[in-house]
PDB file of C-alpha atoms in Angstrom:
ATOM      1  CA  MET A   1       0.000   0.000   0.000  1.00 50.00           C
ATOM      2  CA  GLY A   2       0.984   3.568  -0.425  1.00 57.00           C
ATOM      3  CA  GLY A   3      -0.220   7.071  -1.105  1.00 65.00           C
ATOM      4  CA  SER A   4      -3.997   7.353  -1.102  1.00 71.00           C
ATOM      5  CA  ASP A   5      -4.407   3.802   0.294  1.00 75.00           C
ATOM      6  CA  ASP A   6      -2.446   4.855   3.398  1.00 80.00           C
ATOM      7  CA  LYS A   7      -4.610   7.981   3.762  1.00 80.00           C
ATOM      8  CA  THR A   8      -7.788   5.891   3.436  1.00 77.00           C
ATOM      9  CA  MET A   9      -6.619   3.457   6.125  1.00 76.00           C
ATOM     10  CA  ALA A  10      -5.576   6.295   8.436  1.00 77.00           C
ATOM     11  CA  LEU A  11      -9.020   7.884   8.073  1.00 72.00           C
ATOM     12  CA  LEU A  12     -10.792   4.565   8.604  1.00 71.00           C
ATOM     13  CA  MET A  13      -8.856   4.002  11.819  1.00 75.00           C
ATOM     14  CA  SER A  14      -9.433   7.509  13.214  1.00 76.00           C
ATOM     15  CA  ASN A  15     -11.336   7.918  16.469  1.00 77.00           C
ATOM     16  CA  GLU A  16     -13.545  10.583  14.906  1.00 74.00           C
ATOM     17  CA  LEU A  17     -14.690   8.243  12.144  1.00 76.00           C
ATOM     18  CA  ARG A  18     -15.249   5.448  14.657  1.00 76.00           C
ATOM     19  CA  SER A  19     -17.427   7.838  16.685  1.00 79.00           C
ATOM     20  CA  PHE A  20     -19.443   8.629  13.570  1.00 75.00           C
ATOM     21  CA  PHE A  21     -19.906   4.948  12.688  1.00 74.00           C
ATOM     22  CA  ASP A  22     -20.926   4.154  16.275  1.00 75.00           C
ATOM     23  CA  PHE A  23     -23.471   6.970  16.124  1.00 75.00           C
ATOM     24  CA  VAL A  24     -24.943   5.662  12.842  1.00 73.00           C
ATOM     25  CA  ALA A  25     -24.841   2.044  14.060  1.00 71.00           C
ATOM     26  CA  ASN A  26     -27.003   2.980  17.035  1.00 71.00           C
ATOM     27  CA  TRP A  27     -29.716   4.019  14.568  1.00 68.00           C
ATOM     28  CA  CYS A  28     -29.343   0.814  12.583  1.00 69.00           C
ATOM     29  CA  LYS A  29     -29.388  -1.896  15.219  1.00 72.00           C
ATOM     30  CA  GLY A  30     -31.238  -3.049  18.264  1.00 81.00           C
ATOM     31  CA  ARG A  31     -34.590  -2.051  19.628  1.00 89.00           C
ATOM     32  CA  GLY A  32     -34.872   1.324  17.928  1.00 90.00           C
ATOM     33  CA  ALA A  33     -34.049  -0.017  14.486  1.00 90.00           C
ATOM     34  CA  LEU A  34     -36.505  -2.880  14.909  1.00 93.00           C
ATOM     35  CA  ILE A  35     -39.267  -0.509  16.011  1.00 94.00           C
ATOM     36  CA  LEU A  36     -38.584   1.784  13.043  1.00 92.00           C
ATOM     37  CA  PHE A  37     -38.520  -1.211  10.675  1.00 93.00           C
ATOM     38  CA  LEU A  38     -41.896  -2.405  11.943  1.00 95.00           C
ATOM     39  CA  LYS A  39     -43.234   1.150  11.733  1.00 94.00           C
ATOM     40  CA  THR A  40     -42.668   1.103   7.963  1.00 93.00           C
ATOM     41  CA  LYS A  41     -44.728  -2.081   7.547  1.00 94.00           C
ATOM     42  CA  GLU A  42     -48.480  -1.990   7.035  1.00 92.00           C
ATOM     43  CA  GLU A  43     -48.878  -5.734   7.592  1.00 94.00           C
ATOM     44  CA  PRO A  44     -47.468  -7.925  10.387  1.00 95.00           C
ATOM     45  CA  VAL A  45     -43.975  -9.250   9.607  1.00 96.00           C
ATOM     46  CA  LYS A  46     -42.830 -12.856   9.957  1.00 95.00           C
ATOM     47  CA  VAL A  47     -40.277 -13.266  12.771  1.00 96.00           C
ATOM     48  CA  SER A  48     -37.924 -15.241  10.500  1.00 95.00           C
ATOM     49  CA  ASP A  49     -38.012 -12.363   7.982  1.00 95.00           C
ATOM     50  CA  ILE A  50     -37.024  -9.930  10.733  1.00 94.00           C
ATOM     51  CA  ALA A  51     -34.099 -12.170  11.714  1.00 93.00           C
ATOM     52  CA  LYS A  52     -32.941 -12.285   8.071  1.00 92.00           C
ATOM     53  CA  ARG A  53     -33.348  -8.523   7.616  1.00 89.00           C
ATOM     54  CA  PHE A  54     -31.216  -7.753  10.677  1.00 87.00           C
ATOM     55  CA  ASP A  55     -28.856 -10.685  10.088  1.00 85.00           C
ATOM     56  CA  VAL A  56     -29.322 -12.098  13.599  1.00 89.00           C
ATOM     57  CA  SER A  57     -30.102 -15.555  14.898  1.00 93.00           C
ATOM     58  CA  MET A  58     -33.654 -16.634  15.688  1.00 93.00           C
ATOM     59  CA  PRO A  59     -32.863 -16.956  19.432  1.00 94.00           C
ATOM     60  CA  ARG A  60     -31.463 -13.391  19.461  1.00 93.00           C
ATOM     61  CA  ILE A  61     -34.457 -11.899  17.632  1.00 93.00           C
ATOM     62  CA  SER A  62     -36.867 -13.903  19.805  1.00 93.00           C
ATOM     63  CA  SER A  63     -35.239 -12.507  22.929  1.00 94.00           C
ATOM     64  CA  LEU A  64     -35.465  -8.959  21.616  1.00 93.00           C
ATOM     65  CA  LEU A  65     -39.105  -9.439  20.589  1.00 95.00           C
ATOM     66  CA  HIS A  66     -39.910 -10.934  23.984  1.00 95.00           C
ATOM     67  CA  SER A  67     -38.640  -7.812  25.759  1.00 95.00           C
ATOM     68  CA  LEU A  68     -40.553  -5.524  23.363  1.00 96.00           C
ATOM     69  CA  GLU A  69     -43.709  -7.574  23.900  1.00 97.00           C
ATOM     70  CA  LYS A  70     -43.260  -7.434  27.685  1.00 97.00           C
ATOM     71  CA  GLU A  71     -43.114  -3.626  27.405  1.00 96.00           C
ATOM     72  CA  GLY A  72     -46.286  -3.616  25.316  1.00 97.00           C
ATOM     73  CA  LEU A  73     -44.560  -2.268  22.193  1.00 97.00           C
ATOM     74  CA  ILE A  74     -45.389  -5.181  19.867  1.00 97.00           C
ATOM     75  CA  LYS A  75     -48.103  -7.774  19.350  1.00 97.00           C
ATOM     76  CA  ARG A  76     -47.394 -11.310  18.143  1.00 95.00           C
ATOM     77  CA  THR A  77     -49.946 -13.161  16.027  1.00 94.00           C
ATOM     78  CA  LYS A  78     -50.334 -16.420  14.129  1.00 91.00           C
ATOM     79  CA  ARG A  79     -52.181 -16.848  10.853  1.00 85.00           C
ATOM     80  CA  LYS A  80     -54.753 -19.606  10.445  1.00 84.00           C
ATOM     81  CA  MET A  81     -53.135 -20.729   7.192  1.00 83.00           C
ATOM     82  CA  ASP A  82     -49.619 -20.869   8.729  1.00 79.00           C
ATOM     83  CA  LEU A  83     -49.741 -21.734  12.435  1.00 81.00           C
ATOM     84  CA  ARG A  84     -46.019 -22.565  12.540  1.00 86.00           C
ATOM     85  CA  SER A  85     -44.930 -18.980  11.841  1.00 91.00           C
ATOM     86  CA  THR A  86     -45.233 -16.066  14.201  1.00 94.00           C
ATOM     87  CA  TYR A  87     -45.916 -12.566  12.924  1.00 96.00           C
ATOM     88  CA  VAL A  88     -45.187  -9.268  14.659  1.00 97.00           C
ATOM     89  CA  ARG A  89     -46.632  -5.782  14.439  1.00 97.00           C
ATOM     90  CA  LEU A  90     -46.320  -2.659  16.540  1.00 97.00           C
ATOM     91  CA  SER A  91     -48.915  -1.977  19.198  1.00 97.00           C
ATOM     92  CA  PRO A  92     -50.261   1.573  19.579  1.00 97.00           C
ATOM     93  CA  SER A  93     -47.569   2.103  22.245  1.00 97.00           C
ATOM     94  CA  GLY A  94     -44.960   0.810  19.795  1.00 97.00           C
ATOM     95  CA  GLU A  95     -46.198   3.238  17.126  1.00 96.00           C
ATOM     96  CA  ALA A  96     -45.833   6.076  19.640  1.00 97.00           C
ATOM     97  CA  LYS A  97     -42.326   4.883  20.560  1.00 95.00           C
ATOM     98  CA  GLY A  98     -41.446   4.843  16.839  1.00 94.00           C
ATOM     99  CA  ASP A  99     -42.629   8.452  16.527  1.00 95.00           C
ATOM    100  CA  GLU A 100     -40.491   9.352  19.538  1.00 94.00           C
ATOM    101  CA  ILE A 101     -37.416   7.694  18.008  1.00 92.00           C
ATOM    102  CA  LEU A 102     -37.982   9.497  14.693  1.00 91.00           C
ATOM    103  CA  GLN A 103     -38.216  12.827  16.536  1.00 94.00           C
ATOM    104  CA  GLU A 104     -34.937  12.100  18.353  1.00 91.00           C
ATOM    105  CA  ILE A 105     -33.191  11.228  15.081  1.00 88.00           C
ATOM    106  CA  GLU A 106     -34.599  14.348  13.420  1.00 90.00           C
ATOM    107  CA  MET A 107     -33.345  16.508  16.298  1.00 93.00           C
ATOM    108  CA  GLU A 108     -29.885  14.901  16.166  1.00 90.00           C
ATOM    109  CA  CYS A 109     -29.714  15.378  12.388  1.00 87.00           C
ATOM    110  CA  LYS A 110     -30.718  19.020  12.779  1.00 92.00           C
ATOM    111  CA  LEU A 111     -27.920  19.563  15.321  1.00 93.00           C
ATOM    112  CA  ILE A 112     -25.372  17.912  13.024  1.00 90.00           C
ATOM    113  CA  ASN A 113     -26.603  19.969  10.043  1.00 91.00           C
ATOM    114  CA  GLU A 114     -26.222  23.155  12.095  1.00 95.00           C
ATOM    115  CA  ASP A 115     -22.747  22.135  13.253  1.00 95.00           C
ATOM    116  CA  VAL A 116     -21.150  21.086   9.950  1.00 94.00           C
ATOM    117  CA  GLY A 117     -23.619  22.409   7.376  1.00 94.00           C
ATOM    118  CA  GLU A 118     -26.367  20.648   5.468  1.00 91.00           C
ATOM    119  CA  GLU A 119     -24.293  20.566   2.268  1.00 94.00           C
ATOM    120  CA  THR A 120     -21.563  18.563   4.037  1.00 93.00           C
ATOM    121  CA  VAL A 121     -24.132  16.089   5.411  1.00 88.00           C
ATOM    122  CA  ILE A 122     -25.799  15.616   2.011  1.00 90.00           C
ATOM    123  CA  GLU A 123     -22.407  15.092   0.355  1.00 93.00           C
ATOM    124  CA  LEU A 124     -21.492  12.500   2.998  1.00 88.00           C
ATOM    125  CA  LEU A 125     -24.801  10.652   2.582  1.00 86.00           C
ATOM    126  CA  ASN A 126     -24.436  10.588  -1.205  1.00 90.00           C
ATOM    127  CA  ASP A 127     -20.878   9.296  -0.868  1.00 90.00           C
ATOM    128  CA  ALA A 128     -22.007   6.692   1.704  1.00 86.00           C
ATOM    129  CA  ARG A 129     -24.712   5.517  -0.732  1.00 88.00           C
ATOM    130  CA  LYS A 130     -22.105   5.121  -3.495  1.00 91.00           C
ATOM    131  CA  ILE A 131     -19.795   3.202  -1.155  1.00 87.00           C
ATOM    132  CA  GLY A 132     -22.709   1.010  -0.040  1.00 85.00           C
ATOM    133  CA  GLU A 133     -23.536   0.200  -3.670  1.00 90.00           C
ATOM    134  CA  SER A 134     -19.882  -0.625  -4.312  1.00 90.00           C
ATOM    135  CA  VAL A 135     -19.690  -2.890  -1.247  1.00 86.00           C
ATOM    136  CA  LYS A 136     -22.840  -4.774  -2.315  1.00 87.00           C
ATOM    137  CA  ARG A 137     -21.527  -5.208  -5.847  1.00 90.00           C
ATOM    138  CA  LEU A 138     -18.076  -6.358  -4.703  1.00 90.00           C
ATOM    139  CA  GLN A 139     -19.624  -8.760  -2.183  1.00 86.00           C
ATOM    140  CA  LYS A 140     -21.858 -10.207  -4.894  1.00 89.00           C
ATOM    141  CA  GLU A 141     -18.784 -10.679  -7.106  1.00 91.00           C
ATOM    142  CA  GLY A 142     -17.019 -12.434  -4.215  1.00 88.00           C
ATOM    143  CA  LYS A 143     -14.205  -9.878  -4.143  1.00 89.00           C
ATOM    144  CA  ILE A 144     -14.804  -8.733  -0.566  1.00 86.00           C
ATOM    145  CA  CYS A 145     -16.616 -10.173   2.441  1.00 78.00           C
ATOM    146  CA  CYS A 146     -18.495  -8.608   5.291  1.00 64.00           C
ATOM    147  CA  ARG A 147     -16.837  -9.082   8.675  1.00 55.00           C
TER     148      ARG A 147
END
């Protein structure tokens, strides 16, 4: 490696970039992400589909769903035609929690926009989209793997 490759690695290893990725990851995983995912669905979602979407094991997703159900944020159902599968939807409390999470994210985005400028944020998001497309393509081609 040399030149721009060294610069790329140095940036990737920086504490500031790690802080940014941690911040974004908190939006994309766990309870909040699951609530927001369910909020976008009009119909109940199969538990196995949720596990696939979040790339987690069935025991892990079941545990997470159990805690959300205990808090009254989701409802589990079965369908008469498919009694083996469990489906999940947000309860009214879960819908309200989703609205709360969206408001928090909106507030955080507004603060970041004010701090670094909306143009910088939009440029970053466009670049992140391009990188995401590249990663998907390279993974599909078997050239890189996801760790």
